[in-house]
CSV table of C-alpha atoms in Angstrom, one decimal:
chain,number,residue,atom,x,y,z
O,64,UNK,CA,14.8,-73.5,-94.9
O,65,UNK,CA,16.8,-75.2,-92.9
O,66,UNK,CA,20.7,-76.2,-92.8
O,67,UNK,CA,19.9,-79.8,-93.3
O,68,UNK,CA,17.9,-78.7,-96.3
O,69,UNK,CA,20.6,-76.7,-97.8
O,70,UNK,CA,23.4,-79.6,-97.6
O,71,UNK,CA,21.0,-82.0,-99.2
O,72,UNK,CA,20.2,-79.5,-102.1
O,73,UNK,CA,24.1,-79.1,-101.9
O,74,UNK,CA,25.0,-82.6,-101.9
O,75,UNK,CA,22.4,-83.0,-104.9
O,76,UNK,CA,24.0,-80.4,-107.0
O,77,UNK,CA,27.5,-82.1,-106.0
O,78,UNK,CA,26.1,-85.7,-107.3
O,79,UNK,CA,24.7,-84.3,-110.2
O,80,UNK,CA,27.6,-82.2,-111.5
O,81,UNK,CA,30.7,-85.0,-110.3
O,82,UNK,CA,28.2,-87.5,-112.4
O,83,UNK,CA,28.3,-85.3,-115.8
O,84,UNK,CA,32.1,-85.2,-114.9
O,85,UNK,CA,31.5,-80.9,-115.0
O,86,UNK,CA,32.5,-80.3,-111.6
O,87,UNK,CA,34.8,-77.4,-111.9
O,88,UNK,CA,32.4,-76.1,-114.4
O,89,UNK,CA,29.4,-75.9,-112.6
O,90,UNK,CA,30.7,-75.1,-109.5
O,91,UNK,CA,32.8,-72.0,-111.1
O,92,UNK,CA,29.3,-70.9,-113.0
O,93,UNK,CA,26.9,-71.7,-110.1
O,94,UNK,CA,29.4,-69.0,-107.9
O,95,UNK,CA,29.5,-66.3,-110.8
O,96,UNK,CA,25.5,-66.7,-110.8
O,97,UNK,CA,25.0,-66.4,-106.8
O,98,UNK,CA,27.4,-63.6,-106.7
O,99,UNK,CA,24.9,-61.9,-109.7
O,100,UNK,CA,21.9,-63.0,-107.6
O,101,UNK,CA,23.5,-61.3,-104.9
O,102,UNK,CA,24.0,-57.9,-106.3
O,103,UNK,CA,20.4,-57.4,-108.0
O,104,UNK,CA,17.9,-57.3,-105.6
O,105,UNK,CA,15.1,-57.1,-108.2
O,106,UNK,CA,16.2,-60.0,-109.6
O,107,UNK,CA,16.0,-62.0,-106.4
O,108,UNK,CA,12.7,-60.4,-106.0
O,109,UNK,CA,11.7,-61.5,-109.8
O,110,UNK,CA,12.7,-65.8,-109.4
O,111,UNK,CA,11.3,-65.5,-105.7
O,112,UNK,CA,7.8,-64.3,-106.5
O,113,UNK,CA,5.3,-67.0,-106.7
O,114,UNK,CA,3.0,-65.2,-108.1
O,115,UNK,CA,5.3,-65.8,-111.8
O,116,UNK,CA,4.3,-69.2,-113.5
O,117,UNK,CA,7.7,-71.6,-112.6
O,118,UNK,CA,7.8,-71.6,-116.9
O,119,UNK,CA,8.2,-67.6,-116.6
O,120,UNK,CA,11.1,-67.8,-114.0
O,121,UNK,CA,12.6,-70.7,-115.4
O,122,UNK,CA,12.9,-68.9,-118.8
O,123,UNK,CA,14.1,-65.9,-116.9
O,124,UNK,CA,17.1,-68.1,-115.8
O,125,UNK,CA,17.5,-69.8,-119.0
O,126,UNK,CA,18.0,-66.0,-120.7
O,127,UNK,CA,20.3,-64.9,-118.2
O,128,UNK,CA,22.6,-68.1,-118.3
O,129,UNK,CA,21.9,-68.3,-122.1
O,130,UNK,CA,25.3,-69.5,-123.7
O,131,UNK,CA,27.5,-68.6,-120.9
O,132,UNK,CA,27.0,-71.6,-118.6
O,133,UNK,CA,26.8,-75.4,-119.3
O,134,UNK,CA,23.3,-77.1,-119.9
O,135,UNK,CA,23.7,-79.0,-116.3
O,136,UNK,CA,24.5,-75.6,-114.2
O,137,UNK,CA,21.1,-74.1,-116.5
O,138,UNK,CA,19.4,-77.4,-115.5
O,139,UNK,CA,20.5,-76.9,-112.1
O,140,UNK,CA,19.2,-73.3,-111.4
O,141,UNK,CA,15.8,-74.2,-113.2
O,142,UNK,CA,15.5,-76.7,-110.5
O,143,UNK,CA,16.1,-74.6,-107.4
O,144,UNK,CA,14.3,-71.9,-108.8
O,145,UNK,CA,11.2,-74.3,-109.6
O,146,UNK,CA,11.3,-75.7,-106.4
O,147,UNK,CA,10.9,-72.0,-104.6
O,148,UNK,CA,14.3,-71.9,-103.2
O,149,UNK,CA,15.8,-69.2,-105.4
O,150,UNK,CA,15.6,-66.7,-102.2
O,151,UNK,CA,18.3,-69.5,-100.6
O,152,UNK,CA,20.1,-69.9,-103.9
O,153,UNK,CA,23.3,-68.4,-102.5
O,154,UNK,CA,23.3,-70.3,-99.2
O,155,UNK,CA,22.6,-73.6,-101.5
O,156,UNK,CA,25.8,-72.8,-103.7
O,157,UNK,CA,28.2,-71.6,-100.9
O,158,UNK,CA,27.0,-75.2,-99.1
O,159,UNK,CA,27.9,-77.0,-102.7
O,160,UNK,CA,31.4,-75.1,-103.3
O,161,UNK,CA,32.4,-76.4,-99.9
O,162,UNK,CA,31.3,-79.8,-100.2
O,163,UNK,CA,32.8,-79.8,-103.8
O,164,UNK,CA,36.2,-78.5,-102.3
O,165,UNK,CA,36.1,-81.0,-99.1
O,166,UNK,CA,35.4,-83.8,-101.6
O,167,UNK,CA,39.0,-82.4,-103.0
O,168,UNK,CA,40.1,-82.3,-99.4
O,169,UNK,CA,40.5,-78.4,-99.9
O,170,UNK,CA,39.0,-75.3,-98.0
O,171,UNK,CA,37.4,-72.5,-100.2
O,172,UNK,CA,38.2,-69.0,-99.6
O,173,UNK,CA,36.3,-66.0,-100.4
O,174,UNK,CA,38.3,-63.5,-101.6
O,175,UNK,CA,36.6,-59.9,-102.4
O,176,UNK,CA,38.4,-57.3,-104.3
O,177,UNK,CA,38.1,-53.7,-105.8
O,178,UNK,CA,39.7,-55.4,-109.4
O,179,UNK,CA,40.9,-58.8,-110.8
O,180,UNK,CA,44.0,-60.7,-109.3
O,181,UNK,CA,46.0,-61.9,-112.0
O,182,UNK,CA,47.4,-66.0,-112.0
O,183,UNK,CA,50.1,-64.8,-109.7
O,184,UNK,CA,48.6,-62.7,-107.6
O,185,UNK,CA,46.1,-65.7,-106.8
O,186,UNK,CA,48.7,-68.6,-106.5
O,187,UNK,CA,50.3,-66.4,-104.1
O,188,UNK,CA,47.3,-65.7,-102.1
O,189,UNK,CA,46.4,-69.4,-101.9
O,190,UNK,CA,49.8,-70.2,-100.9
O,191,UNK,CA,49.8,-67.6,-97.7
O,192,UNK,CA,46.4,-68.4,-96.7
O,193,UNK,CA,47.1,-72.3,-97.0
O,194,UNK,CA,50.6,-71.3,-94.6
O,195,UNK,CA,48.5,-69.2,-92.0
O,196,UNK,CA,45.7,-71.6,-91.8
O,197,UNK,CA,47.7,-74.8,-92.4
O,198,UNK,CA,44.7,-76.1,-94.4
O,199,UNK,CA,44.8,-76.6,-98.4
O,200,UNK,CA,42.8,-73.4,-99.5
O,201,UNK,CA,40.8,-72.5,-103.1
O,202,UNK,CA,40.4,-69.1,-103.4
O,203,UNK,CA,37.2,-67.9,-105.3
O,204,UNK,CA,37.4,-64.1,-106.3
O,205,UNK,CA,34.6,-61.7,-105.9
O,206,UNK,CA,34.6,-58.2,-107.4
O,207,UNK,CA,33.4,-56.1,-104.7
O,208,UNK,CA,33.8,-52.3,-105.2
O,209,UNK,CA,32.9,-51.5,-102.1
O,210,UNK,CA,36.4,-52.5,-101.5
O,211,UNK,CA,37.5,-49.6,-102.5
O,212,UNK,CA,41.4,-51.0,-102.4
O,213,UNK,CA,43.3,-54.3,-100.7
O,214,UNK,CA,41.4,-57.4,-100.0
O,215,UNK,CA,39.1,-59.1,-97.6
O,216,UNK,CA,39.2,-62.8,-97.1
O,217,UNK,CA,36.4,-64.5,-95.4
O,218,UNK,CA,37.2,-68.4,-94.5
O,219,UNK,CA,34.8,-70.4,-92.6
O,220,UNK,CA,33.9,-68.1,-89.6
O,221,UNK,CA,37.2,-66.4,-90.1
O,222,UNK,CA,37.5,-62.7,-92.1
O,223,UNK,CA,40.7,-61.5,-92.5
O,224,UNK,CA,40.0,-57.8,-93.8
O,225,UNK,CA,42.6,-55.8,-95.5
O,226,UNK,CA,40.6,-53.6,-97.6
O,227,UNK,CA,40.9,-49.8,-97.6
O,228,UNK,CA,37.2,-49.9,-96.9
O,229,UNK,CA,37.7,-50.8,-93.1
O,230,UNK,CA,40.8,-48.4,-92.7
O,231,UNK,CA,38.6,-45.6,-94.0
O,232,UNK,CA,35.6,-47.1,-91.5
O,233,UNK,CA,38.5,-47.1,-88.4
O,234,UNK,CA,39.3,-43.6,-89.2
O,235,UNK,CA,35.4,-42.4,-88.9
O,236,UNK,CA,35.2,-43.9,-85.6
O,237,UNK,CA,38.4,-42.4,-84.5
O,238,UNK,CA,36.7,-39.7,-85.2
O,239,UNK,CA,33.4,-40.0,-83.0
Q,138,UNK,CA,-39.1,-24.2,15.7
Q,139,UNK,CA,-43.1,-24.8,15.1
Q,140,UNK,CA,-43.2,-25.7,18.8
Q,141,UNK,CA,-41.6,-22.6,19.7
Q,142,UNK,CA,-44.0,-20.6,17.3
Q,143,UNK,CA,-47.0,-22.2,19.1
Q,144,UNK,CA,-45.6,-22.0,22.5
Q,145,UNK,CA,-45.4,-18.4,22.2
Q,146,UNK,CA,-48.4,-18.0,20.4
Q,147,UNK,CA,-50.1,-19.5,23.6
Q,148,UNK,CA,-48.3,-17.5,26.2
Q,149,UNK,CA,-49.6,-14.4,24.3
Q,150,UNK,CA,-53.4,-15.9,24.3
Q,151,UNK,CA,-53.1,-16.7,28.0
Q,152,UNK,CA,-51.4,-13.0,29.0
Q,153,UNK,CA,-54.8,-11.6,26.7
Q,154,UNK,CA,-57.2,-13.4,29.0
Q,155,UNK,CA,-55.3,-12.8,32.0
Q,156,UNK,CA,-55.9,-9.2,31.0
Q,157,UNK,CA,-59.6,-9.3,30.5
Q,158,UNK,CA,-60.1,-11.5,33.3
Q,159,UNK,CA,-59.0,-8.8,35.7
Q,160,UNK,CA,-59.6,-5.6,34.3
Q,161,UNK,CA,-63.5,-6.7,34.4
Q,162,UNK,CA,-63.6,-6.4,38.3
Q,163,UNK,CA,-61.4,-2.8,37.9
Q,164,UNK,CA,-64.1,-1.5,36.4
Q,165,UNK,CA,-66.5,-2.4,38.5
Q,166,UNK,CA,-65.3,-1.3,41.8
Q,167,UNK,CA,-67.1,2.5,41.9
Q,168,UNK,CA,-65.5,4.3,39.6
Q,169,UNK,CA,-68.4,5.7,38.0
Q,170,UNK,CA,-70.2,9.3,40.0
Q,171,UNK,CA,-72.9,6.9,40.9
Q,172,UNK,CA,-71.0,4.5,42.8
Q,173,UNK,CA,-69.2,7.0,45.0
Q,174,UNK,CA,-71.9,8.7,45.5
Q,175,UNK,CA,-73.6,5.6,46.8
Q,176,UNK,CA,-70.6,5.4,49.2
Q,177,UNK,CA,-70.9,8.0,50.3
Q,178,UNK,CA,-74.6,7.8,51.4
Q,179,UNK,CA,-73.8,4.6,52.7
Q,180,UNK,CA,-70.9,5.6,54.6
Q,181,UNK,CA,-73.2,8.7,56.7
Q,182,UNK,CA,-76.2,5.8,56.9
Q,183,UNK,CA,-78.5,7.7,54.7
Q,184,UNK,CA,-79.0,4.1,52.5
Q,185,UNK,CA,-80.5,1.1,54.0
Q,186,UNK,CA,-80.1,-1.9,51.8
Q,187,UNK,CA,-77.8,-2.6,49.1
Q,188,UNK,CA,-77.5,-0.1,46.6
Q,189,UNK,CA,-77.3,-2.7,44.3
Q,190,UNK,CA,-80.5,-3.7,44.8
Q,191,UNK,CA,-83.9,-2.3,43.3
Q,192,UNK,CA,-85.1,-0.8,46.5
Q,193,UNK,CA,-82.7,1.2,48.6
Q,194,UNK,CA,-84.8,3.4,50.5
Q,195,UNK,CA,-82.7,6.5,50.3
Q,196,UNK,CA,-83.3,8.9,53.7
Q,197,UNK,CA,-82.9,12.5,52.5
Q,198,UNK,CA,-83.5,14.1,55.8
Q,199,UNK,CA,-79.7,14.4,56.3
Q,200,UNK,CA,-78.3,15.6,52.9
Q,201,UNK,CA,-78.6,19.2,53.5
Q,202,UNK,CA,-75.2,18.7,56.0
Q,203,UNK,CA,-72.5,20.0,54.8
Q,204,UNK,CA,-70.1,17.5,55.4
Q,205,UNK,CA,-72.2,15.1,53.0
Q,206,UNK,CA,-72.5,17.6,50.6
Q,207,UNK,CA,-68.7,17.7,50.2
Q,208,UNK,CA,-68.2,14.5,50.1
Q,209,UNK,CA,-70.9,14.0,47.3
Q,210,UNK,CA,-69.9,16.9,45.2
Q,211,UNK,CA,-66.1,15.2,45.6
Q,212,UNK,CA,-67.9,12.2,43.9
Q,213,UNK,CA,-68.3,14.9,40.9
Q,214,UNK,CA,-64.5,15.9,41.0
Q,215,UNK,CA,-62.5,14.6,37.8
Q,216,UNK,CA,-60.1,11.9,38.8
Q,217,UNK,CA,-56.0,12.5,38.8
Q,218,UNK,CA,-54.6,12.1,35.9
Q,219,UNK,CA,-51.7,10.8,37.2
Q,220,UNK,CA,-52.5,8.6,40.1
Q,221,UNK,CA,-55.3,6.4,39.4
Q,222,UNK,CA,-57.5,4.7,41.7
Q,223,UNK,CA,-56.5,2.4,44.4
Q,224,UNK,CA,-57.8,-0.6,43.6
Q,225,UNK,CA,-57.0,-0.2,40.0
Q,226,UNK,CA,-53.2,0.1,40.8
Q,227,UNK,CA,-54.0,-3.4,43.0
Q,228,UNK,CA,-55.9,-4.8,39.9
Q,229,UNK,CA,-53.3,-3.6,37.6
Q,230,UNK,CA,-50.3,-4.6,39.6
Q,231,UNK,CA,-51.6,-8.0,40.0
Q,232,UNK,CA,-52.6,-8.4,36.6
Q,233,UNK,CA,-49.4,-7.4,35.9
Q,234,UNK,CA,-47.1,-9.7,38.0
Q,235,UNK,CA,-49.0,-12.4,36.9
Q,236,UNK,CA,-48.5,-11.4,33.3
Q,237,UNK,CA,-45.2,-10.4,34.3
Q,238,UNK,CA,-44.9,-13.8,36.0
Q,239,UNK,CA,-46.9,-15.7,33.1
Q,240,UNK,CA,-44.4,-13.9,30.5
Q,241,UNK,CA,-41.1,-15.1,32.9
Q,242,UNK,CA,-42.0,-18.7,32.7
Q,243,UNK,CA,-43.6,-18.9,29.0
Q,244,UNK,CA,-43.5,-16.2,27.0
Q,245,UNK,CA,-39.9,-15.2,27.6
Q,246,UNK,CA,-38.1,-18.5,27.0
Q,247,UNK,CA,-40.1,-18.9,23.9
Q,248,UNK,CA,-39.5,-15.7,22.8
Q,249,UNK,CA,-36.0,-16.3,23.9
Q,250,UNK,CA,-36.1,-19.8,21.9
Q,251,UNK,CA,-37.2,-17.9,19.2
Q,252,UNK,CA,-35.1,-15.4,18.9
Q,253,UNK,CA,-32.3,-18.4,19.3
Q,254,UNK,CA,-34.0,-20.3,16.9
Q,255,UNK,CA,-33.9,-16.6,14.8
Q,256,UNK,CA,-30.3,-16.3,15.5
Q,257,UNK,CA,-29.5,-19.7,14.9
Q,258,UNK,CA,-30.6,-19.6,11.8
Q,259,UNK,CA,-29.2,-16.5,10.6
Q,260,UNK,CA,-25.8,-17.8,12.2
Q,261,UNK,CA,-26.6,-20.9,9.9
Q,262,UNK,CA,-27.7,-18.6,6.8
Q,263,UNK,CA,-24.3,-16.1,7.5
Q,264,UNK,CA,-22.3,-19.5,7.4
Q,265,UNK,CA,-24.0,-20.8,4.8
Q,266,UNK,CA,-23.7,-17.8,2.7
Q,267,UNK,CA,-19.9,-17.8,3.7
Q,268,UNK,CA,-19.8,-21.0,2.8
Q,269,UNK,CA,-21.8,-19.8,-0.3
Q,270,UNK,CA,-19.4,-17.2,-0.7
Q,271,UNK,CA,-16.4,-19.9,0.3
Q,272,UNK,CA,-17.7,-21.8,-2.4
Q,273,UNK,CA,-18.4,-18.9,-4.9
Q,274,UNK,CA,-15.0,-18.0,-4.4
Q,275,UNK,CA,-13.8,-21.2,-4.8
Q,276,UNK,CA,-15.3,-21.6,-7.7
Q,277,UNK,CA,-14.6,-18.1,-9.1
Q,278,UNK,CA,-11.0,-18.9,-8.6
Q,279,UNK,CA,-11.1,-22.5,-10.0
Q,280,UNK,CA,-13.1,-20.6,-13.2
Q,281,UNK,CA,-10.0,-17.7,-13.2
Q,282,UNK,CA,-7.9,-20.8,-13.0
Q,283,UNK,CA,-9.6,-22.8,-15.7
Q,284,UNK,CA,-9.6,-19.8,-17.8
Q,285,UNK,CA,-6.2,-18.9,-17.1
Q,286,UNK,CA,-5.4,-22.1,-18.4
Q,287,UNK,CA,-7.3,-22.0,-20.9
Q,288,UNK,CA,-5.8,-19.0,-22.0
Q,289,UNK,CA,-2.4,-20.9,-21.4
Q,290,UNK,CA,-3.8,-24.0,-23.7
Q,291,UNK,CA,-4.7,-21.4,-26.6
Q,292,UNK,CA,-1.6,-19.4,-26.5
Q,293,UNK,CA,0.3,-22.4,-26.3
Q,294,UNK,CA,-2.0,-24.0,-29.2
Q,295,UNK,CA,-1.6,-20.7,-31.2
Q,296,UNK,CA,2.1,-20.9,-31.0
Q,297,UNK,CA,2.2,-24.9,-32.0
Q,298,UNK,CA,0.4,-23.8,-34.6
Q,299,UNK,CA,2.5,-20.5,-35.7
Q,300,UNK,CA,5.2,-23.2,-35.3
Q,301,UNK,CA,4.0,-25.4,-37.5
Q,302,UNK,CA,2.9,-23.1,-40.2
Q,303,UNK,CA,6.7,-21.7,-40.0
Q,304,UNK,CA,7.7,-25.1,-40.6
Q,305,UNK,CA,5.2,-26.2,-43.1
Q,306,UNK,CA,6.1,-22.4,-45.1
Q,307,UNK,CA,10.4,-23.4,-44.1
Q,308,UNK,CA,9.5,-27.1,-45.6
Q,309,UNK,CA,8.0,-25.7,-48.8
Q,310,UNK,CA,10.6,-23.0,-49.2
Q,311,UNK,CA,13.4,-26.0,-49.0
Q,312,UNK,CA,11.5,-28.1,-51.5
Q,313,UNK,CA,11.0,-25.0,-53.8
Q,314,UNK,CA,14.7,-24.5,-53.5
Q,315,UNK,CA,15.1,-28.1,-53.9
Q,316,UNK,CA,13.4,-28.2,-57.3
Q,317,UNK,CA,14.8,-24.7,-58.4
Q,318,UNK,CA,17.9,-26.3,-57.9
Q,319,UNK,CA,17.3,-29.6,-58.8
Q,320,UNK,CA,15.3,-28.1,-62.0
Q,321,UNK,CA,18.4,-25.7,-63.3
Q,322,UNK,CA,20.8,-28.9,-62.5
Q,323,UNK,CA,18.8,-30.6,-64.9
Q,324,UNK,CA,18.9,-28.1,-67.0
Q,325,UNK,CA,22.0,-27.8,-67.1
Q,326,UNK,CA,22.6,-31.4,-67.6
Q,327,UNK,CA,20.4,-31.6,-70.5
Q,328,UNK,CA,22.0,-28.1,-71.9
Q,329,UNK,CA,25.3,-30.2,-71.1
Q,330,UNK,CA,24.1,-33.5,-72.7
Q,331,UNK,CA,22.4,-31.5,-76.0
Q,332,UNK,CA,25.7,-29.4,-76.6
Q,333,UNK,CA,28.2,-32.6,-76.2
Q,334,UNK,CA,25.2,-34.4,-78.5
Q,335,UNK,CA,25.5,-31.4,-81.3
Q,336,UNK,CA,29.7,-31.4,-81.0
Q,337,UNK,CA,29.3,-35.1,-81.5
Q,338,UNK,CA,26.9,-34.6,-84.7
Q,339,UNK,CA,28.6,-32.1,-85.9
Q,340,UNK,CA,32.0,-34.3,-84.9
Q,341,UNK,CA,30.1,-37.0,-87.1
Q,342,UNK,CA,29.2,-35.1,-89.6
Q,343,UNK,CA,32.4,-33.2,-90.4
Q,344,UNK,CA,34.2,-36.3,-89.8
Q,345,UNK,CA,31.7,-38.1,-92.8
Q,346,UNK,CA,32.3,-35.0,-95.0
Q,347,UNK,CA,36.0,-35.2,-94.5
Q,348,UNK,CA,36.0,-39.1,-94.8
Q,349,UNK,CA,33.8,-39.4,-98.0
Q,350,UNK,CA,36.3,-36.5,-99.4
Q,351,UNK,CA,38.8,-38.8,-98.3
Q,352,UNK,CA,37.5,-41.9,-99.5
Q,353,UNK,CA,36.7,-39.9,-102.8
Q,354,UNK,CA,40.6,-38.8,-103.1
Q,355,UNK,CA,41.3,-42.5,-102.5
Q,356,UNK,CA,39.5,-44.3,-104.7
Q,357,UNK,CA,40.8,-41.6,-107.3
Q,358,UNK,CA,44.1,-42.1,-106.5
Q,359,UNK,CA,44.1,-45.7,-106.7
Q,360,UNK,CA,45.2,-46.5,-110.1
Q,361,UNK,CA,46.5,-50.1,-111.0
Q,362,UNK,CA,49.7,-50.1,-109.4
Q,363,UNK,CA,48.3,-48.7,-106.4
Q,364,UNK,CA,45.7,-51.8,-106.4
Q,365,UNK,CA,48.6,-54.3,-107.2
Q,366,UNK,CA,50.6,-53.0,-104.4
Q,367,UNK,CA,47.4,-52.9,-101.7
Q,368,UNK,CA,47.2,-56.7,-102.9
Q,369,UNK,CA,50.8,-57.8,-102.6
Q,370,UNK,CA,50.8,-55.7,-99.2
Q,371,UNK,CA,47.7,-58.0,-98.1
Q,372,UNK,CA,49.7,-61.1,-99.3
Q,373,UNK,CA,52.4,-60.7,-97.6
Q,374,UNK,CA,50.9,-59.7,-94.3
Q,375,UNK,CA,48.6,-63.0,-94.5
Q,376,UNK,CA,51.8,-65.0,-95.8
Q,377,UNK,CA,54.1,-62.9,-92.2
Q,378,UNK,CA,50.9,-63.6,-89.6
């Protein structure tokens, strides 16, 4: 699949969602649901196999989202899914967030932690990342426990990584 | 040398029939009893005629003298074995000079010829067998020569090739060393490389025991406040940069 065909399903999702006036909505749910996607691999193998009837994987989705997310971000899962993209599902709602946050004239962050940032902890990381890369930054949170401790920040092509994880990694190759 | 041959072969004919020639009148000059005693009848007139002849009318009234008697038993006297007969030694001398003579002018030059001829030739067969000899000698000393040289060629051939064998056996000695040495350095390098391989394994492997001990303690040492303060830490390290 190529990058062209990523921003148009991107720019899709983006018309849809700014249309039903849910665009914070769906774009917080659509990142929750990638990040699932992300960490199950047999779901990913499950709403990529086309040997499932579309109406079996469509269900799939409409049992995991259930109550949790709005009828458009449900609607708009059931339509990657049946159009065989699911396997590019993340790339297609990374593509989104960032054309959601440019259309806000903002930069999104991904921020992966061991636990939750509280409100504070989160204005304040949005304000030093906005200083240190003088661009107007939204910050989405993912629990990663890999982590172990600290953060790691990943902006555009830029990581800024200040997680206990890579401290623990420089220390084993000190050690070789 | 065939002329010679014949030449002499026809002075000895001639000096043959010179011979015969004139001993057939020696012997037929009175030497028999007969013709000296018909001599001596002539000689006292007691034979008219030739006693050659058929009829000699012999007249026997005077052979009972003494002196005829003498003379006719004389006829029966042996003759001297030393000095022959008179007309023989004539006969014989003349037969001889002109043998003698015949033998001068023919016979000796050819024999002479010959015997030049003879020594000629073995002159010519002495120097040719010198020259024979010259030659065998020659040769014999170009053979010692060749085979001295020969013997030259194989030593020297023996020791190239004693050379070359020491060599060849010097070459494969320094490759054998070569390898030994090059074999054990490799060795060595892979004993090197297998031992500074299993330090860093077991470097590795300690290091991931102590590290996932460490990590363990970590993670269980990291309460909320820790957390909170790794966080803030971050913050203000991105907020300083």
């Amino acid at each position: 699949m190529s990058d062209n065909a990523i921003a148009g399903y991107a720019d899709a999702l983006f018309a849809v969602a700014a249309a039903n006036n849910v665009l914070p909505t769906v774009e917080d749910e659509l990142f929750r649901f990638s990040q699932a996607l992300n960490s199950d691999e047999n779901l990913q193998a499950t709403l990529d196999d086309s040997s499932l009837p579309v109406d079996r994987r469509q269900q799939i989705v409409e049992d995991l989202l259930g109550g949790s997310a709005c009828s458009t971000t449900k609607a708009l899962v059931s339509m990657i899914v049946a159009s065989g993209r699911s396997a590019r599902l993340s790339s297609i709602v990374d593509a989104f967030i960032e054309r959601s946050a440019a259309s806000r004239n903002k930069t999104v962050a991904t921020v992966r932690s061991a636990v939750e940032l509280d409100d504070s902890q989160k204005d304040k990381l949005v304000a030093a990342l906005s200083g240190a890369t003088n661009k107007d930054v939204e910050v989405k949170v993912v629990i990663d426990p890999s982590v172990i401790g600290g953060l790691v920040t990943e902006i555009g092509d830029d990581i800024i990584d200040g997680s206990v994880r890579r401290r623990l990694n420089q220390l084993r190759e000190n050690f070789r | 040398m065939r002329q010679r041959g014949i030449r002499l072969g026809l002075s000895l004919l001639l000096a043959t029939l010179g011979l015969f020639a004139f001993a057939v009148p020696a012997s037929a000059s009175g030497e028999t009893v007969g013709g000296c005693m018909a001599e001596v009848l002539e000689h006292h007139g007691e034979i008219h005629g030739d006693v050659n002849h058929e009829h000699v009318e012999i007249q026997v009234h005077h052979l009972h003298e003494e002196e005829l008697q003498d003379e006719l038993e004389g006829c029966f006297e042996a003759p001297s074995p030393i000095l022959p007969e008179l007309n023989e030694i004539i006969w014989g001398g003349g037969a001889f000079l002109i043998l003698f003579v015949v033998m001068v002018k023919k016979g000796f030059p050819a024999v002479k010829a010959a015997m030049d001829a003879r020594a000629d030739k073995i002159r010519d067969d002495l120097d040719a067998a010198e020259k024979a000899k010259t030659d065998a000698q020659s040769v014999h000393a170009d053979y010692e020569a060749r085979l001295a040289d020969a013997k030259n060629e194989a030593s020297r051939l023996i020791d190239e090739a004693r050379g070359a064998a020491d060599q060849v056996r010097a070459d494969l000695v320094a490759k054998a060393e070569a390898d030994i040495s090059e074999m054990k350095s490799r060795a060595a390098s892979e004993i090197e490389a297998s031992r500074q391989q299993a330090i860093a394994d077991l470097r590795a492997e300690v290091a991931g025991i102590a590290l996932g001990a460490a990590e363990k303690v970590v993670q269980s040492s990291l309460d909320d406040d820790a957390q909170r303060r790794l966080v803030d830490q971050y913050i203000d390290e991105v907020a300083g940069s």
